[in-house]
Coordinates of C-alpha atoms and ligand atoms in Angstrom, one line a residue:
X1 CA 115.1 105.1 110.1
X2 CA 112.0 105.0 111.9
X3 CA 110.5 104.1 108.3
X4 CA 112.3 100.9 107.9
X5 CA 111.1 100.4 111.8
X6 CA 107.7 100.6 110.9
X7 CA 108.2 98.8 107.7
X8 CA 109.4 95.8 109.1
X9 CA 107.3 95.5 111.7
X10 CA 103.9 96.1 109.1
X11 CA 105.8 93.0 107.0
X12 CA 106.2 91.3 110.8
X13 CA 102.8 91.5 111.2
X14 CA 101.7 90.4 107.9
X15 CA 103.4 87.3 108.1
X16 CA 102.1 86.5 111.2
X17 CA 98.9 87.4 109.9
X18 CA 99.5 84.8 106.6
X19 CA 100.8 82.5 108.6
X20 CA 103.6 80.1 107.8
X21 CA 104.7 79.6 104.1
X22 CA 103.3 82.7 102.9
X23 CA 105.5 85.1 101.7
X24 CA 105.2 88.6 102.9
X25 CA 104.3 91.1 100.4
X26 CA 106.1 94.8 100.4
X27 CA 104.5 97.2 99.8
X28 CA 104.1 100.0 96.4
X29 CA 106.5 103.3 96.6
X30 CA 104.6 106.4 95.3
X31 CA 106.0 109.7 94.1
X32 CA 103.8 112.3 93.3
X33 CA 101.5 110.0 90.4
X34 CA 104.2 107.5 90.0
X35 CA 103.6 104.8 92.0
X36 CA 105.2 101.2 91.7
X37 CA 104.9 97.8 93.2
X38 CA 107.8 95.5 93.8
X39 CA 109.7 94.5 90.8
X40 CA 107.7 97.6 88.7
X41 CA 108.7 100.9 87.1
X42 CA 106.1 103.7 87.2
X43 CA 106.3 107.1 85.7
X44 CA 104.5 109.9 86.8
X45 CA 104.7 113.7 87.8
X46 CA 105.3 115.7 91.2
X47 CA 102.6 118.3 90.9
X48 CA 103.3 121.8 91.9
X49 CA 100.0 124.0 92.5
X50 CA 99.6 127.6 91.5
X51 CA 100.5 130.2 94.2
X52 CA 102.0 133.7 93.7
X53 CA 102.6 132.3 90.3
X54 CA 101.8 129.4 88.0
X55 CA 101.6 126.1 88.5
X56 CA 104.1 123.3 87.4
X57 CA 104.4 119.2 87.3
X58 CA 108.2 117.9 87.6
X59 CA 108.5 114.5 85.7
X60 CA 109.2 111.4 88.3
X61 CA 110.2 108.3 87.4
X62 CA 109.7 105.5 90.8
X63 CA 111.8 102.2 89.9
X64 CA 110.9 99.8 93.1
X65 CA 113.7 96.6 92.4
X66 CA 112.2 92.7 93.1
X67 CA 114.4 92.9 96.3
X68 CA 114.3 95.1 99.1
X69 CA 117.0 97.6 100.1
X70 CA 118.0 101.1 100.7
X71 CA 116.0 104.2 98.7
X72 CA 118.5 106.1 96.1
X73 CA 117.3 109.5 94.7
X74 CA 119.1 110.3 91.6
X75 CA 117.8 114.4 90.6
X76 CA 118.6 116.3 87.3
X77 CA 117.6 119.3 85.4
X78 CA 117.6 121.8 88.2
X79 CA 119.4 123.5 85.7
X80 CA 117.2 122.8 82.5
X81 CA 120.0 123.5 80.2
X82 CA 122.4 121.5 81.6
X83 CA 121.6 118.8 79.1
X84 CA 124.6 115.7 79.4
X85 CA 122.9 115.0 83.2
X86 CA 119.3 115.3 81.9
X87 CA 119.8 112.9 79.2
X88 CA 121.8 110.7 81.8
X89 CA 119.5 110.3 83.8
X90 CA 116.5 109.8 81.1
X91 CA 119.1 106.9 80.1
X92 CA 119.0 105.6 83.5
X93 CA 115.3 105.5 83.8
X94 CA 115.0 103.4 80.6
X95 CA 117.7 101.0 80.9
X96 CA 117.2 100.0 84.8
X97 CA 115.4 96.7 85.1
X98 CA 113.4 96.6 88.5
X99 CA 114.1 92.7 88.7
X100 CA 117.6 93.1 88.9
X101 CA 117.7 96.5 91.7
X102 CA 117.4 95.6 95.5
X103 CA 116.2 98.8 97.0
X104 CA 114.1 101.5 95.2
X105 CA 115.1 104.3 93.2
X106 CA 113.5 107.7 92.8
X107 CA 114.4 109.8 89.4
X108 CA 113.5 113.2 89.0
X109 CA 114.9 113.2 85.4
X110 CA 113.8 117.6 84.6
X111 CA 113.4 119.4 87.6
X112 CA 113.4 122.8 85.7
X113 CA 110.7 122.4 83.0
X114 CA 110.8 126.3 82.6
X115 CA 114.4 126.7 81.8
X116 CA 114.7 123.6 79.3
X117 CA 111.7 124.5 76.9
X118 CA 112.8 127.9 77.1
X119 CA 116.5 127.2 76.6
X120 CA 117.1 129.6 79.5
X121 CA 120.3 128.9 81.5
X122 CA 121.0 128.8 85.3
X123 CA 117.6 130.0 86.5
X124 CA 113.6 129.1 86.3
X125 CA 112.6 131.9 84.3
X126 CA 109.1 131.4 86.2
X127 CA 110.5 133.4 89.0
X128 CA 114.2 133.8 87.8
X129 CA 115.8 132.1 90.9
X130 CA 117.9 129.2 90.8
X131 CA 116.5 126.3 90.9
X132 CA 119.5 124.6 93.3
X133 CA 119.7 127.5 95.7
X134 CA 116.2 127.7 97.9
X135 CA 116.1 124.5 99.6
X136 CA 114.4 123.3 101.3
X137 CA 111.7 125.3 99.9
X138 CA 108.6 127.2 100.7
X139 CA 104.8 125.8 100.8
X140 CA 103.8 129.4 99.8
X141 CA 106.6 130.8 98.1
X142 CA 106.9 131.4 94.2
X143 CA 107.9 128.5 91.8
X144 CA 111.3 127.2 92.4
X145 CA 110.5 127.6 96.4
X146 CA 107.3 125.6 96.0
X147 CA 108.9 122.9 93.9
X148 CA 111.9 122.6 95.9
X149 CA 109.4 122.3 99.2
X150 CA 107.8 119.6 97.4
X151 CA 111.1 118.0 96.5
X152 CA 112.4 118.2 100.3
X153 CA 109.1 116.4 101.4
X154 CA 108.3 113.6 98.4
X155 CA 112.1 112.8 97.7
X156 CA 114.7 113.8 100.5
X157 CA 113.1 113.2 103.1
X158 CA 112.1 110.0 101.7
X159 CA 115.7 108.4 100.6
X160 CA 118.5 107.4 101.8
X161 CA 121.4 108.2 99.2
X162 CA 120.7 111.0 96.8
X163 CA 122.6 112.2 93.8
X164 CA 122.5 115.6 92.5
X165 CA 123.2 115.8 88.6
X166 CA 124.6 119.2 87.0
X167 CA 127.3 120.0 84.1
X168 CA 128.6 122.6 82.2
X169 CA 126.0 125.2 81.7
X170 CA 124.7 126.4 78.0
X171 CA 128.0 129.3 78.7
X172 CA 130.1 127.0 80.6
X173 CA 132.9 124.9 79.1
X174 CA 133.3 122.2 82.1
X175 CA 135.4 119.6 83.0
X176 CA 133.7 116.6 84.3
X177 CA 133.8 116.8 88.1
X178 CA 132.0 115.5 91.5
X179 CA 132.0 117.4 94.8
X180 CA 132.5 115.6 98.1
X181 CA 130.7 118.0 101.1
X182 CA 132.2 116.8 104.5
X183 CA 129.7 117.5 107.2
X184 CA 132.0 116.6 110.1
X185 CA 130.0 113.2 110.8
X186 CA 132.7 110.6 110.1
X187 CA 130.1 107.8 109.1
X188 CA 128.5 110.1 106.6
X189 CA 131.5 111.5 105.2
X190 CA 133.0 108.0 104.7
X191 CA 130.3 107.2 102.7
X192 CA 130.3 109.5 100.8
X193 CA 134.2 109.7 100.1
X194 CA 133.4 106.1 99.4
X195 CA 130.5 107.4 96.7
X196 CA 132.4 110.0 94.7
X197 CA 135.5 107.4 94.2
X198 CA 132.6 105.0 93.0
X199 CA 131.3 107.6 91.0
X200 CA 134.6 108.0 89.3
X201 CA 134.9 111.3 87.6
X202 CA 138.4 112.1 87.9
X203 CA 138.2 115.6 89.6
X204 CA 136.7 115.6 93.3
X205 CA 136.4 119.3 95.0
X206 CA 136.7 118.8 98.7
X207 CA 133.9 121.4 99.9
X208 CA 133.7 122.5 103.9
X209 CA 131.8 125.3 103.9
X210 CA 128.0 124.3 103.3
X211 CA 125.1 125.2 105.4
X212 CA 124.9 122.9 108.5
X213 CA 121.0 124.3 109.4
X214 CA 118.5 121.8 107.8
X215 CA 116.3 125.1 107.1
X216 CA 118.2 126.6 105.3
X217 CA 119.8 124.1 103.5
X218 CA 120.0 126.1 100.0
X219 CA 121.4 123.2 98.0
X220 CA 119.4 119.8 97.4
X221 CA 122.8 118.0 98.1
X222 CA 123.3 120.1 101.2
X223 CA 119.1 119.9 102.4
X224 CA 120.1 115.4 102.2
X225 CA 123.2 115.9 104.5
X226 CA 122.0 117.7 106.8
X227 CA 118.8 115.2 106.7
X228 CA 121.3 112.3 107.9
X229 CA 121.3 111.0 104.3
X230 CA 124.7 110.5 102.5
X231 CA 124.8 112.7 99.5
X232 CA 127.1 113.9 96.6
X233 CA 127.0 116.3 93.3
X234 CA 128.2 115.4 89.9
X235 CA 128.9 117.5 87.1
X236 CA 129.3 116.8 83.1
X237 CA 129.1 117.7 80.0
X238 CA 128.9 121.8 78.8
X239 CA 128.0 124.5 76.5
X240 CA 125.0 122.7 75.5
X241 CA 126.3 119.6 74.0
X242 CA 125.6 115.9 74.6
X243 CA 128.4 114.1 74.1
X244 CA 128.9 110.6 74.8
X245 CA 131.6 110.9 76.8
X246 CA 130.0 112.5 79.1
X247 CA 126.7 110.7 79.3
X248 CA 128.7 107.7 79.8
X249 CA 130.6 108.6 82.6
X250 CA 127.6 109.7 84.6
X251 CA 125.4 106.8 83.8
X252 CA 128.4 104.6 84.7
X253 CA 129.0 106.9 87.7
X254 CA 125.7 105.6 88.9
X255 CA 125.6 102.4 88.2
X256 CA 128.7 102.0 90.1
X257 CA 127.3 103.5 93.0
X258 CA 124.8 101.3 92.9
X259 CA 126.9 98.3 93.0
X260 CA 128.4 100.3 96.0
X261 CA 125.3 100.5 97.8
X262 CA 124.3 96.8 96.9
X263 CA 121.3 97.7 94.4
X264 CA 123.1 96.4 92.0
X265 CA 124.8 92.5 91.8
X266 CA 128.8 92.6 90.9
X267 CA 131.5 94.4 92.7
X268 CA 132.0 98.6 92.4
X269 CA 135.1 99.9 91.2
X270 CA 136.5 102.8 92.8
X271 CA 138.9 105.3 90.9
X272 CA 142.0 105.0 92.1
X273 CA 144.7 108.7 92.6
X274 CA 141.3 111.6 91.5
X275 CA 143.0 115.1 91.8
X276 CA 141.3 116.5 94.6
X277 CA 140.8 120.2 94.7
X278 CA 140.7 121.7 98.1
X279 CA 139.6 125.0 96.8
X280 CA 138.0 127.0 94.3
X281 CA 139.0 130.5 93.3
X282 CA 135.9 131.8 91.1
X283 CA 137.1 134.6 88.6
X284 CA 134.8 137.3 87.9
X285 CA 134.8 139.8 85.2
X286 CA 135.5 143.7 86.5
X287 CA 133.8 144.8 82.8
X288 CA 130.9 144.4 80.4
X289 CA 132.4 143.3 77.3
X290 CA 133.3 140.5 74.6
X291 CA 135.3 137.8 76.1
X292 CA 137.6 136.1 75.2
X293 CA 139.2 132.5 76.7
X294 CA 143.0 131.7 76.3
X295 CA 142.6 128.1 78.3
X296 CA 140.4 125.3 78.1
X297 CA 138.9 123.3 80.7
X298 CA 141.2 121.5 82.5
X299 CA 144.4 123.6 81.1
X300 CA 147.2 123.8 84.4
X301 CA 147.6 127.6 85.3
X302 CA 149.9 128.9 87.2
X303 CA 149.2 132.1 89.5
X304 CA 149.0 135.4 87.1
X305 CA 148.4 133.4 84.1
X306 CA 146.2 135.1 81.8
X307 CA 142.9 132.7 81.4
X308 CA 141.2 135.1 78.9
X309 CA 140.2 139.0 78.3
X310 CA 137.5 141.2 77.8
X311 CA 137.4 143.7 74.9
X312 CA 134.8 146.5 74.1
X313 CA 132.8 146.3 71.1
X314 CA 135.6 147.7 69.2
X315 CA 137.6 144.9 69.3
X316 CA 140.0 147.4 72.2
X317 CA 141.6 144.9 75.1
X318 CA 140.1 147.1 78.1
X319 CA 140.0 143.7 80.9
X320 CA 142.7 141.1 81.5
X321 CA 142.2 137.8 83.2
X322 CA 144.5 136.2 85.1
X323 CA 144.8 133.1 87.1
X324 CA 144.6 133.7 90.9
X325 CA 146.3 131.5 92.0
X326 CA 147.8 128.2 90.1
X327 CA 145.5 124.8 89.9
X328 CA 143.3 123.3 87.3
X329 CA 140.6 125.8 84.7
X330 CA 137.3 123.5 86.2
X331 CA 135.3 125.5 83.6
X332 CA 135.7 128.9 81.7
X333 CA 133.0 131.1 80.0
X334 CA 132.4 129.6 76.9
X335 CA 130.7 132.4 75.0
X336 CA 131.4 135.9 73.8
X337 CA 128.6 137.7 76.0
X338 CA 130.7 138.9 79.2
X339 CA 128.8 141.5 82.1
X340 CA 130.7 142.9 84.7
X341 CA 130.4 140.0 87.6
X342 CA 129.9 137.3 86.0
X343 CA 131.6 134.5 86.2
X344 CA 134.9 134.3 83.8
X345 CA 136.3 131.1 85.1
X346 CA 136.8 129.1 88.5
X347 CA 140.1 127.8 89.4
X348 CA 140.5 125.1 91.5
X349 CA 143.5 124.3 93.6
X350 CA 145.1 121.0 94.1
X351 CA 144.6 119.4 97.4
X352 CA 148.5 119.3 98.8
X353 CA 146.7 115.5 100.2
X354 CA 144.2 113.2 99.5
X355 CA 141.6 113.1 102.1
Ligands
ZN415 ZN1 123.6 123.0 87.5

């Protein structure tokens, strides 16, 4: 808030300073490299130095719209194999026209360079953490930690909406879905509730248990809330595919946020009766093995419904799965390669209300 403060008072000034008829300038919005003037589109990259390990730049796109309004981050490819959300968003950056945006959007199309040119799933194999689980980041910590530092600096702490894009993993068969986090501020929550139904995937989990400490925020969705700024996750595509479906309904997912927010001209549309889950029951494999599914995404279980098994490299049944309780199959294992813990499925349970 205190930016826009300052903001308008530097445009105050330079009015005054111009005098009348002359028509206050705003000023360029830099990213990293990218930097862009009213009405322009600049590309550019977030550098990340070398510390304990190497050094890395995360692409940034910076789209500053002729007219002024609020600052939307849109940030994909934390997971560099989730591909539907990365091409999405690489979509985005080339079809937005800055003369018809009010406001200023900030794309980080690939956070996870690493993972994508190494087709590694789920982790930066730089450091092989996760590259949506150490926010807000350390100055002098290894890779992901740096980058997501940099990130929390340059981009949260800089916006005032942010969208976080994920999907179905190169082993994860996914339905598309978005996650509403309620932080127990009524505004924010509002507006958010309000973001996801603009958003308009059909499956909205309802999530109450993320980190309320700023500092350890682990999540970049979770290190906006707790920044003040109205945030939300989406999630589509899976299993490595890029299917149109799925691109579509995330680039239309934004785009109707936007309208929301007023960066956009026309009227949003907001989906009307999602199936909101209250809950998710992850499943988790008890054995190393070959799996197996018996559902797809989005299949109704009921509780003690078997989901899928594991067999040993016989072809011997030695691991049943079965639901634990009954809901909706949000994603299930989509390959053969099972180890004990991993994740076989998640579950989600229908909310008995909509919020
Ligand atoms: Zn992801």
């Amino acid at each position: 808030m205190l930016r826009f403060i300052l903001q308008k008072a530097t445009v105050l000034v330079a009015v005054l300073c111009m005098g009348a008829g002359a028509q206050a300038q705003r000023g360029s919005f830099a990213v990293g490299t990218a930097t862009a003037a009213p009405g322009q589109k600049a590309t550019g990259f977030i550098e990340v130095p070398a510390g304990v390990d190497a050094a890395t730049s995360i692409p940034v796109a910076v789209i500053q719209g002729a007219k002024p309004g609020p600052v939307l981050a849109l940030v994909s490819g934390s997971h560099g194999t989730e591909y539907a959300s990365i091409i999405a968003v690489e979509k985005l950056i080339q079809s937005l026209d800055p003369a018809k945006v009010a406001g200023t959007i900030v794309i980080l199309p690939l956070v996870n360079i690493p993972s994508f040119l190494q087709k590694v799933p789920h982790v930066n194999p730089v450091d092989g953490k996760s590259m949506n689980r150490f926010y807000p980041g350390k100055q002098d910590g290894t890779q992901t930690e740096r980058a997501s530092w940099l990130i929390t600096k340059q981009v949260v702490e800089r916006c005032d909406y942010l969208i976080d894009y994920h999907g179905g993993d190169l082993d994860e068969n996914l339905l598309p879905y978005s996650y509403w986090s309620k932080t127990g501020n009524q505004k924010q929550d509002t507006m958010t509730h309000d973001m996801v139904l603009a958003f308009g995937l059909d499956h909205i989990i309802i999530v109450a248990d993320r980190p309320a400490d700023p500092n350890a925020s682990r999540y970049l969705d979770s290190t906006a809330s707790t920044r003040g700024k109205p945030a939300i996750a989406v999630e589509a595509g899976h299993a490595g595919t890029v299917e149109t479906d799925d691109v579509e309904a995330l680039t239309n997912g934004t785009l109707n946020v936007m309208r929301y927010l007023k960066m956009l001209p026309g009227e949003a549309s907001a989906i009307e009766h999602p199936v909101w889950i209250a809950k998710i029951d992850p499943m988790v494999s008890d054995k190393d093995g070959i799996f197996y599914p018996a559902v797809q995404r989005g299949t109704y279980v009921e509780q003690g419904m078997r989901v899928g098994y594991v067999t040993d490299y016989f072809g011997n049944t030695i691991s049943e799965a079965r639901a634990p309780s009954a809901g909706v199959v949000l994603y299930i294992c989509s390959v053969p390669s099972m180890k004990k813990g991993d994740t076989v499925a998640y579950v989600g349970e229908i909310a008995a209300n909509a919020p």
